[in-house]
Short mmCIF file of C-alpha atoms in Angstrom, two decimals:
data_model
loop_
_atom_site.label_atom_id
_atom_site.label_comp_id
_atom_site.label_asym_id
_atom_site.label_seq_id
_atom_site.Cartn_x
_atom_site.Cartn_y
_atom_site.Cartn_z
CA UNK A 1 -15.12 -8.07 -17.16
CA UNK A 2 -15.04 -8.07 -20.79
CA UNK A 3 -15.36 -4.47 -21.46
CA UNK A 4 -12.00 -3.66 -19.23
CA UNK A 5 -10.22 -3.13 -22.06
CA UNK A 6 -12.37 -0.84 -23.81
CA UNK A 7 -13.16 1.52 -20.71
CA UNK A 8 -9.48 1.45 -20.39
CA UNK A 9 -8.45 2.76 -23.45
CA UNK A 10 -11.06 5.38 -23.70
CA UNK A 11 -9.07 6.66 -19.80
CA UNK A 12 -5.83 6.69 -21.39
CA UNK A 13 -7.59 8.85 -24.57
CA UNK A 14 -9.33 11.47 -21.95
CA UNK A 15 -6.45 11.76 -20.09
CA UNK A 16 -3.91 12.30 -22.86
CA UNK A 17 -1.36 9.11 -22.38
CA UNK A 18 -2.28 8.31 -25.74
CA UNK A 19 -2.30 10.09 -28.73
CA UNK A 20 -6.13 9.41 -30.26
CA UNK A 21 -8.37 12.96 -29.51
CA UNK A 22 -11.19 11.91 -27.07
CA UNK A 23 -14.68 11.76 -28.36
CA UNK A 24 -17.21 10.26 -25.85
CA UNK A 25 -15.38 10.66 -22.86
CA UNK A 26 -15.45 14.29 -22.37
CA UNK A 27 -17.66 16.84 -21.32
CA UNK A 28 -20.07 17.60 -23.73
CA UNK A 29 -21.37 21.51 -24.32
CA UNK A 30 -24.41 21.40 -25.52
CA UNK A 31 -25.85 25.33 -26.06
CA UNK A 32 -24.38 28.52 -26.46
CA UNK A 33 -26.43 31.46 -25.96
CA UNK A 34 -25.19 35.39 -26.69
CA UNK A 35 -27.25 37.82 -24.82
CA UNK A 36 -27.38 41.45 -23.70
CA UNK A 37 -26.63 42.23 -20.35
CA UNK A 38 -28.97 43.62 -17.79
CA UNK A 39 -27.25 46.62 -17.26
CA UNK A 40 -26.67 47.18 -20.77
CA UNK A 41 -23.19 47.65 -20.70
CA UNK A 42 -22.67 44.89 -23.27
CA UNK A 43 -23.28 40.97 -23.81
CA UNK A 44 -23.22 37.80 -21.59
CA UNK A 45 -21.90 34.60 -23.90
CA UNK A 46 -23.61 31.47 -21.66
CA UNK A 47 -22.11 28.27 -22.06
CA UNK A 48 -24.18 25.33 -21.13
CA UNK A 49 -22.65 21.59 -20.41
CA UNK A 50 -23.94 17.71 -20.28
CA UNK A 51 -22.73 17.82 -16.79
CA UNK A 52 -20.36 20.60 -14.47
CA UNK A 53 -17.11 22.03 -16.16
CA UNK A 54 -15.01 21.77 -13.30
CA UNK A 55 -11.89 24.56 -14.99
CA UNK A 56 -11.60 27.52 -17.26
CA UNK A 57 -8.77 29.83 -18.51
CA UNK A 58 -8.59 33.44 -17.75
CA UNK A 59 -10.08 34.90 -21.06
CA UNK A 60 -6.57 35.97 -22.95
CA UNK A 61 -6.17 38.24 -25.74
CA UNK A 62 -2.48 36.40 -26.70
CA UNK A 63 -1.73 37.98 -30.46
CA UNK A 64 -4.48 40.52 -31.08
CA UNK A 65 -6.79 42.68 -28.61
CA UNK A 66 -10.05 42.36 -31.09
CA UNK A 67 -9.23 38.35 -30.26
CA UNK A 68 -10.45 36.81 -26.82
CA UNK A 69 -9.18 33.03 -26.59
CA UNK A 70 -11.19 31.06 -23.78
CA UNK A 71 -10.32 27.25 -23.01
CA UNK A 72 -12.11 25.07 -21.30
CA UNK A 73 -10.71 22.07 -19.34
CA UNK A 74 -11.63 18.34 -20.27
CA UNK A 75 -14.84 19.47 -22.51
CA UNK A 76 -15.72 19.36 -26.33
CA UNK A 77 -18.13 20.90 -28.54
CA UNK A 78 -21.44 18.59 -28.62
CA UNK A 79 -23.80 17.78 -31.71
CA UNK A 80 -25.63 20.95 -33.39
CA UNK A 81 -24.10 23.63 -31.46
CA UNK A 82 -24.90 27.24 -33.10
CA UNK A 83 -22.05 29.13 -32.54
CA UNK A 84 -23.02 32.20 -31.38
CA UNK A 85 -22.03 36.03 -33.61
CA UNK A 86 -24.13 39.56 -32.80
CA UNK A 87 -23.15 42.02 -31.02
CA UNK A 88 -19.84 42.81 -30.63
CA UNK A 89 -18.57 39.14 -31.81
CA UNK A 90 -18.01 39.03 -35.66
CA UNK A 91 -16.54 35.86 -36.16
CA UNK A 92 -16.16 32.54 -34.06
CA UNK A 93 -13.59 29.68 -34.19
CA UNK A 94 -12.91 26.37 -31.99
CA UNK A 95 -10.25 24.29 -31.73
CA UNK A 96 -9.63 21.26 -29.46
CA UNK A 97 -6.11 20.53 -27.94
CA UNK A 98 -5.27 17.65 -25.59
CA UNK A 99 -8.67 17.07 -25.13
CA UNK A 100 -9.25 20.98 -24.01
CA UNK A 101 -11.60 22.94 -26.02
CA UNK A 102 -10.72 26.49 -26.72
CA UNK A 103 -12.94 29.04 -28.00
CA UNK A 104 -11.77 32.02 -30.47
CA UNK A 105 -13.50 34.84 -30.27
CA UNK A 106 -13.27 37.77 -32.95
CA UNK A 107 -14.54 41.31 -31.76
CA UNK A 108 -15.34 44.20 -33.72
CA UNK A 109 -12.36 46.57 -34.14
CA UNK A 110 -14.47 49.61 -33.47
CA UNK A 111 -15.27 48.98 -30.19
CA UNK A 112 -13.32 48.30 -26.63
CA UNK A 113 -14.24 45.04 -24.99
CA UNK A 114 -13.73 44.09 -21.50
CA UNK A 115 -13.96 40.50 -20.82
CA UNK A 116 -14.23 38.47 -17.65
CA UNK A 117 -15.26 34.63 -17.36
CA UNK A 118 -17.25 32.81 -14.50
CA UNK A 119 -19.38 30.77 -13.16
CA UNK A 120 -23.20 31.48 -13.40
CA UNK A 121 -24.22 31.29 -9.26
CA UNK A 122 -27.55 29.78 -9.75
CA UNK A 123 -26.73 26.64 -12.38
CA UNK A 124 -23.46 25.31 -13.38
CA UNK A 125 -23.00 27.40 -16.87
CA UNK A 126 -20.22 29.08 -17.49
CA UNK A 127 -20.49 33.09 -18.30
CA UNK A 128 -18.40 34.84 -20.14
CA UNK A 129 -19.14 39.12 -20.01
CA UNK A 130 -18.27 41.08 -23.32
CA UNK A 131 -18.91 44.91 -21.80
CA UNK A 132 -18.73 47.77 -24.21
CA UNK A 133 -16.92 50.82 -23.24
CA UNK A 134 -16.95 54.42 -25.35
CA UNK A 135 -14.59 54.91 -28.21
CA UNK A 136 -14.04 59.04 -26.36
CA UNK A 137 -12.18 57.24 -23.34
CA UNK A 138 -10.75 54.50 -24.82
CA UNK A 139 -7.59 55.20 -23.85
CA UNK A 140 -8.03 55.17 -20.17
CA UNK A 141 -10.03 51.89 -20.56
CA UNK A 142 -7.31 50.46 -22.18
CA UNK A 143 -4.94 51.13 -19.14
CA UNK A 144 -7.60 49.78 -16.96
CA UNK A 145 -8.52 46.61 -18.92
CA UNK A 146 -4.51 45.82 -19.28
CA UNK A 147 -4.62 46.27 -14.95
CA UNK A 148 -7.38 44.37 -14.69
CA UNK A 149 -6.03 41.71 -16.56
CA UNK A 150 -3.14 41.78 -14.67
CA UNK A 151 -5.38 41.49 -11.27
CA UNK A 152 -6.95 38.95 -12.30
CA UNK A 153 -4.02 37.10 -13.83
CA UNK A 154 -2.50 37.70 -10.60
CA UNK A 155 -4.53 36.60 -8.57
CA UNK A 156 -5.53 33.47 -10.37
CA UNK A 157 -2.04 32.44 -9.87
CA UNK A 158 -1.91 33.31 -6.44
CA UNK A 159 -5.03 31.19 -5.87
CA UNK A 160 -2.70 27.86 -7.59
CA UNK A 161 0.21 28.70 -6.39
CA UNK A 162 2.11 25.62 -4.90
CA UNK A 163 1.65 27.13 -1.11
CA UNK A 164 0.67 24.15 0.13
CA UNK A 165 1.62 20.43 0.49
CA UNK A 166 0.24 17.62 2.18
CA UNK A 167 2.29 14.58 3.53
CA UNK A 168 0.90 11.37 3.91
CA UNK A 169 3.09 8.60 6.07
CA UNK A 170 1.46 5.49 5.33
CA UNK A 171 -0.72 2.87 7.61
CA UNK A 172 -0.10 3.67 11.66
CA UNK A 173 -1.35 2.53 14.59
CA UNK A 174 -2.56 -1.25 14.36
CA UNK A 175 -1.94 -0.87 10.69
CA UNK A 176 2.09 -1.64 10.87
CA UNK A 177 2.38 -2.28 7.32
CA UNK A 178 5.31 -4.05 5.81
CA UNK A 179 6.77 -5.89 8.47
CA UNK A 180 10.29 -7.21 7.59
CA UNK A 181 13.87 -7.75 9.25
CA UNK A 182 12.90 -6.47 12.25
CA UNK A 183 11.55 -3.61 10.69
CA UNK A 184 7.65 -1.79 10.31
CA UNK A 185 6.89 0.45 8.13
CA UNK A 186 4.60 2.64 9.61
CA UNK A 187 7.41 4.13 11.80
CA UNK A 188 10.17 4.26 8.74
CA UNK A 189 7.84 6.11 6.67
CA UNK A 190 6.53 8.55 9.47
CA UNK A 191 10.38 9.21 10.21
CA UNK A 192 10.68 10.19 6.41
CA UNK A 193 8.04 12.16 5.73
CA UNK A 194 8.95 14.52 8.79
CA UNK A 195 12.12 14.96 7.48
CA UNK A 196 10.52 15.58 4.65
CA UNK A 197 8.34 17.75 5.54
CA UNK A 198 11.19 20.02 7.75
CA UNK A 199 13.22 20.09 4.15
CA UNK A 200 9.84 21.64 2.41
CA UNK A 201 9.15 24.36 5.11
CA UNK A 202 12.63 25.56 5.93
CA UNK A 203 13.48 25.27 1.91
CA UNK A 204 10.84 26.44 -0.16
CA UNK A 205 7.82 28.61 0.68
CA UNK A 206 4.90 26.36 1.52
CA UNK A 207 2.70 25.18 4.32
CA UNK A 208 3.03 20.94 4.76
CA UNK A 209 0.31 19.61 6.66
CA UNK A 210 0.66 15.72 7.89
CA UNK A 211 -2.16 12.92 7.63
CA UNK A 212 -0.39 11.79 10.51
CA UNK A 213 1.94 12.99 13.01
CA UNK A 214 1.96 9.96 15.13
CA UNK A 215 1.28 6.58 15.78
CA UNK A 216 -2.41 6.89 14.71
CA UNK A 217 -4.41 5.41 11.92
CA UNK A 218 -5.91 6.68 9.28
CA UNK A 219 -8.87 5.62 7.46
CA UNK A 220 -7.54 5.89 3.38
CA UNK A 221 -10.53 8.39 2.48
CA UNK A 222 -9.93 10.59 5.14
CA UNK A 223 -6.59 11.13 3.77
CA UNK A 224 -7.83 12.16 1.01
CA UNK A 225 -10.50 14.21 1.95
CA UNK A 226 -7.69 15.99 4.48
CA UNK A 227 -5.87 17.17 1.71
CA UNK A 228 -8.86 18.51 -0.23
CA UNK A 229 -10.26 20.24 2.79
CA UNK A 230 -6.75 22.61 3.82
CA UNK A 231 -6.34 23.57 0.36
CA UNK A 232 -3.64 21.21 -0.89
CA UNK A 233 -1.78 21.77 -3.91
CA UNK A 234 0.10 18.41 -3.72
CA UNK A 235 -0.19 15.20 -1.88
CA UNK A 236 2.50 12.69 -1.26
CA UNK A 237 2.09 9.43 0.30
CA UNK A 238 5.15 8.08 1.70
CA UNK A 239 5.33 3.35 1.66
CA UNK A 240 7.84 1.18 2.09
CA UNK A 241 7.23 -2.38 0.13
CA UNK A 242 7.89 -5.92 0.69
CA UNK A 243 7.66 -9.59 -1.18
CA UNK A 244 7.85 -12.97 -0.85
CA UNK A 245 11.12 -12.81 -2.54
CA UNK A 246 14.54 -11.40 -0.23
CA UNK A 247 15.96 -10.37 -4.02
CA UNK A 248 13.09 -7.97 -4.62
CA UNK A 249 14.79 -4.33 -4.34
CA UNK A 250 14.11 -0.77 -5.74
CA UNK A 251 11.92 1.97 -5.77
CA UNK A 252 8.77 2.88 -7.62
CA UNK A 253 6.28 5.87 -8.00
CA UNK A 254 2.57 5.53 -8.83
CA UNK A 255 -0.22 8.35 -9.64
CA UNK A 256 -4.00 7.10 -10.13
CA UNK A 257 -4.71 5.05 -12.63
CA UNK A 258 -5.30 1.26 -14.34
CA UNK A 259 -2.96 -1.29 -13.06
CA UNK A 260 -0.55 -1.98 -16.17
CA UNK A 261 1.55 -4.76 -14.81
CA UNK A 262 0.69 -7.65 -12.43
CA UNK A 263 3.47 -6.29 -10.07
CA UNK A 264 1.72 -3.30 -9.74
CA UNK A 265 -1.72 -4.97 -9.23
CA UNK A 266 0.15 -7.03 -6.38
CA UNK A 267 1.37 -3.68 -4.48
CA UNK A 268 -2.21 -2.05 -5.04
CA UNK A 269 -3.97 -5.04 -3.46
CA UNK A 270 -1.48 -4.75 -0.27
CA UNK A 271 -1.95 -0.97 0.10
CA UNK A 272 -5.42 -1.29 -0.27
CA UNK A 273 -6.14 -4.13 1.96
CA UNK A 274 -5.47 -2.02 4.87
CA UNK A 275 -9.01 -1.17 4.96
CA UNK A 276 -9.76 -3.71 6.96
CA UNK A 277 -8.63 -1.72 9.93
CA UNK A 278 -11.54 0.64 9.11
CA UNK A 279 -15.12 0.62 10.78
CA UNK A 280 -16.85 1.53 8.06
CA UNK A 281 -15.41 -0.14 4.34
CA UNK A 282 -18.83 -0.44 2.54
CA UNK A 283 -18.00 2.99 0.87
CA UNK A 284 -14.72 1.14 -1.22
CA UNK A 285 -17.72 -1.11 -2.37
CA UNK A 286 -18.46 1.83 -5.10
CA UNK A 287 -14.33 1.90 -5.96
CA UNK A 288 -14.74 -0.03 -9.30
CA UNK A 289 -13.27 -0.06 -12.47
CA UNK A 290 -16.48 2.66 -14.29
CA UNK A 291 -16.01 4.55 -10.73
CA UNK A 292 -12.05 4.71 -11.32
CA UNK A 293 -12.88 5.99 -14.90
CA UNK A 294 -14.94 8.66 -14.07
CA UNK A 295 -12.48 9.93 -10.85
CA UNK A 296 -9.34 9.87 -13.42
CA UNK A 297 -11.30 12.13 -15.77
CA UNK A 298 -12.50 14.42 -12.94
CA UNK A 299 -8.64 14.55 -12.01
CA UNK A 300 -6.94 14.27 -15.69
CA UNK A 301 -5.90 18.04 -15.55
CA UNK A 302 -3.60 16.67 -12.56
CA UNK A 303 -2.96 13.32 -14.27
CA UNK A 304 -0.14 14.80 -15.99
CA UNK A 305 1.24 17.33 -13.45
CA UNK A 306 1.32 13.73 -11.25
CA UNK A 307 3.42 11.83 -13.40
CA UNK A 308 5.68 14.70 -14.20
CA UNK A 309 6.17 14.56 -10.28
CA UNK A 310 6.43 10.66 -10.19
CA UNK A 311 9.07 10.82 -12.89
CA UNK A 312 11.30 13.41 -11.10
CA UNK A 313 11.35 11.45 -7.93
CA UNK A 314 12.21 8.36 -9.48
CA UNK A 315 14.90 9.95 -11.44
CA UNK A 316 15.83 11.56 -7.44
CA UNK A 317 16.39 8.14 -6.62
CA UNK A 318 18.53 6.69 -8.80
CA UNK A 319 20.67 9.74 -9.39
CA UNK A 320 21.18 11.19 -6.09
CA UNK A 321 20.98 8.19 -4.06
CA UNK A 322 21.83 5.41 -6.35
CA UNK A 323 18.76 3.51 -5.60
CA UNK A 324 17.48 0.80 -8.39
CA UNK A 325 14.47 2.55 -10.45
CA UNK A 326 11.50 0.24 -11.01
CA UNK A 327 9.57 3.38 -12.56
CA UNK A 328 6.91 5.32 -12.40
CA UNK A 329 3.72 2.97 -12.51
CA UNK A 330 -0.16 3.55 -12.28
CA UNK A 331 -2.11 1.92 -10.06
CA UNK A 332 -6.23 2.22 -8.60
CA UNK A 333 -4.90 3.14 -4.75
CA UNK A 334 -7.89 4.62 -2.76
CA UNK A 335 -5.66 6.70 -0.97
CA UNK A 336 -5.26 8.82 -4.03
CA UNK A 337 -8.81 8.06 -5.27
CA UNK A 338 -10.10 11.51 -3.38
CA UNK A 339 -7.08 13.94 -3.54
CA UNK A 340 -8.28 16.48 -6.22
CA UNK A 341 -4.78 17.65 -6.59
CA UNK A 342 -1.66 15.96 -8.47
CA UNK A 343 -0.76 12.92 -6.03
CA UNK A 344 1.93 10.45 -5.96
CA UNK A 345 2.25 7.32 -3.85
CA UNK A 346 6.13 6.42 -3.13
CA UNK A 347 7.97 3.08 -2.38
CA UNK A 348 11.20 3.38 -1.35
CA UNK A 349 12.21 -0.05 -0.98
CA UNK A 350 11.70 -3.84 -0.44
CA UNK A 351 11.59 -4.40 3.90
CA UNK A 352 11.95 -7.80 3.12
CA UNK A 353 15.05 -7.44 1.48
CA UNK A 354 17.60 -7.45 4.26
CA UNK A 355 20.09 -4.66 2.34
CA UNK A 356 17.09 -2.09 1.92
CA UNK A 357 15.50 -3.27 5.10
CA UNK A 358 18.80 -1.75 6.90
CA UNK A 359 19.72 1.53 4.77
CA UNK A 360 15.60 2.73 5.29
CA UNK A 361 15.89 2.09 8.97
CA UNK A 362 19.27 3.83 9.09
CA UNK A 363 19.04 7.76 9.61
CA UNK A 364 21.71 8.45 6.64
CA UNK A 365 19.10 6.20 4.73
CA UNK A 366 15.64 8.20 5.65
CA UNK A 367 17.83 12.03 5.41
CA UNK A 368 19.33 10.57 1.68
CA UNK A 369 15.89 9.52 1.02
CA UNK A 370 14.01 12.54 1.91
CA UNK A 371 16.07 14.64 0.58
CA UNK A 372 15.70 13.02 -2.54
CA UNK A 373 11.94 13.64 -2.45
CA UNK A 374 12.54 17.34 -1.56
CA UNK A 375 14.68 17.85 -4.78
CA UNK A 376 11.88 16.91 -6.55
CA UNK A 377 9.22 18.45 -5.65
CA UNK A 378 11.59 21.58 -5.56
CA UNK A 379 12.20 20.96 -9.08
CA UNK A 380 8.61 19.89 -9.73
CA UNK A 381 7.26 23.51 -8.33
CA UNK A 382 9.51 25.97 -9.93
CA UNK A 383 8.43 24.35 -13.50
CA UNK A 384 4.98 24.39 -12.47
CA UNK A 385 4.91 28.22 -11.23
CA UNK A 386 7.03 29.55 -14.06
CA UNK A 387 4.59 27.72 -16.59
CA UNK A 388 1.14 27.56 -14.76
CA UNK A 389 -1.51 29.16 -16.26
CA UNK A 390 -4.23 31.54 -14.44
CA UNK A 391 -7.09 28.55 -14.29
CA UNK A 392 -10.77 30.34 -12.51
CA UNK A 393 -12.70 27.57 -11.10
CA UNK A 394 -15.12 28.11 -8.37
#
């Protein structure tokens, strides 16, 4: 396709990997409306999109409490947008940051405003409430706006928390894999990932559900869609590789993305060509390049946290267990297509080379290798708790 290029470069803007601001690619808001609320208690800011905003901050009040600072995720201000003043809003001012748009709200000093943002249940604007209070118990209000904040802040982090991961040993059941020196894949990576797995529950405090538990297979949506379904916070797919050279050795990470290299192109197309195990593959017929677009923008708010992750495995792996680091890569694999969640996809070595081939079927190999991937995502969630911030979605 000619236009490859071009789509791809206007991914890499949305999802911040290069440093050009975003203009087309982001969601678009297109009206705001400031209106009294029915109770009148105060005044209901509406925000209306080109298409579904899927996150929003917790309204903040970071410097000054006549400021409220509001961002929302992946959007930008559209064409001819009034920005709205009356009421108890005196001023207005935007700004756009990593392709996030936050909106700076400046209340009148003389009053007490309690704010709270969410989504409108009939359509898919976004409301954000300005109620008034009385200057004779501002005080009080005060106490109870600053516990309220709290709540909420607390309980927005509660809600993304990293309680949960999902572990996903690749192919299984007539699906073997790689198949090199004697050795499939499907059974080193299912011995992995349960190791794995018993490192991340008796470790840290989290829930890790399996794709698999056995010799079954999987269909690569359904993985997916598994992880989605329980909650996941994280998803980790667990490979081994292989190639027509013996000398080939290493590791490598990928999160969802273009194919940069032809090596990574060649390790896609083997992962991905295990759908021919599956009854049904006239759903992949959709999985193309303007599809891949549009599902890396839907996900770039985990884009990042994903190759933050990738990174720290990699770096597991050739510090800790003095494997060779072939880096963290991008690649379309439709078993991250559907995880709405950061996701990685891990190799862990070459089958067909005869070295790797023995230290990945070896226990000391699989515990070293695991343990590896525990460190990281150890290290990955305490920097993502201690810097998260409360996100309200649904």
């Amino acid at each position: 396709m000619t236009d490859r290029p071009y789509v791809w470069v206007v991914l890499l803007m949305a999802i911040g990997l290069v440093g050009a601001a975003p203009a087309t690619a982001q969601i678009q808001i297109r009206d705001m409306e400031l209106a009294e609320r029915s109770d009148g208690e105060g005044y209901v800011l509406r925000v209306q999109a080109t298409e579904r905003i899927q996150a929003f901050s917790v309204p903040e009040r970071p410097n000054d409490d006549a400021v409220v600072e509001w961002t929302l995720y992946d959007a930008a201000m559209g064409e001819d947008v009034d920005l709205p003043t009356g009421g108890p809003i005196t001023r207005v001012e935007t700004d756009t940051v990593d392709g996030h748009f936050t909106l700076r709200l400046h209340l009148n000093e003389n009053e007490v405003i309690r704010t709270d943002a969410y989504r409108d249940g009939a359509s898919d604007d976004l409301l954000l409430s300005l109620r008034s209070a009385t200057q004779t118990a501002a005080g009080q209000i005060a106490d109870d706006a600053a516990r309220s904040a709290r709540e909420i802040a607390e309980s927005a982090r509660e809600r993304w928390r990293l309680d949960t991961i999902v572990i996903d040993p690749g192919h299984g059941g007539q699906d073997h894999g790689a198949t090199a020196n004697g050795v499939r894949e499907k059974n080193i990576v299912l011995d992995v990932a349960q190791k794995l797995g018993g490192y991340l529950e008796e470790h840290l405090d989290v829930e890790v559900l399996y794709t698999r538990t056995d010799d079954t297979f999987i269909e690569l949506e359904e993985r997916g869609r598994f992880a989605n379904e329980h909650g996941a916070k994280l998803f980790i797919s667990i490979h081994a590789n292989s190639a027509g050279s013996s000398r080939a050795y290493g590791t490598e990470t990928f999160f969802l993305g273009p194919s940069k290299t032809e090596s990574a192109r060649r390790v896609m197309e083997r992962e991905n060509s295990v759908i021919r195990y599956e009854e049904d593959t006239d759903v992949y017929d959709e999985y193309d390049d303007q599809e891949l677009v549009r599902a890396t923008l839907t996900q770039s708010a985990y884009l990042r946290q994903s190759q933050d992750l990738a990174a720290q495995i990699e770096n597991q792996f050739a510090e800790r267990v003095n494997r060779r680091s072939r880096g963290v890569k991008q690649a379309p694999f439709y078993v991250l297509w559907g995880a709405s969640m950061p996701a990685v996809l891990v190799e862990m070595g070459f089958l067909s080379n005869g070295s790797e081939a023995n230290f990945l079927s070896s226990d000391q190999g699989q515990t070293y290798m695991a343990s590896a991937i525990f460190r990281a995502v150890r290290d990955y969630k305490e920097q993502y708790e201690r810097g998260m911030m409360p996100v309200a979605g649904e």
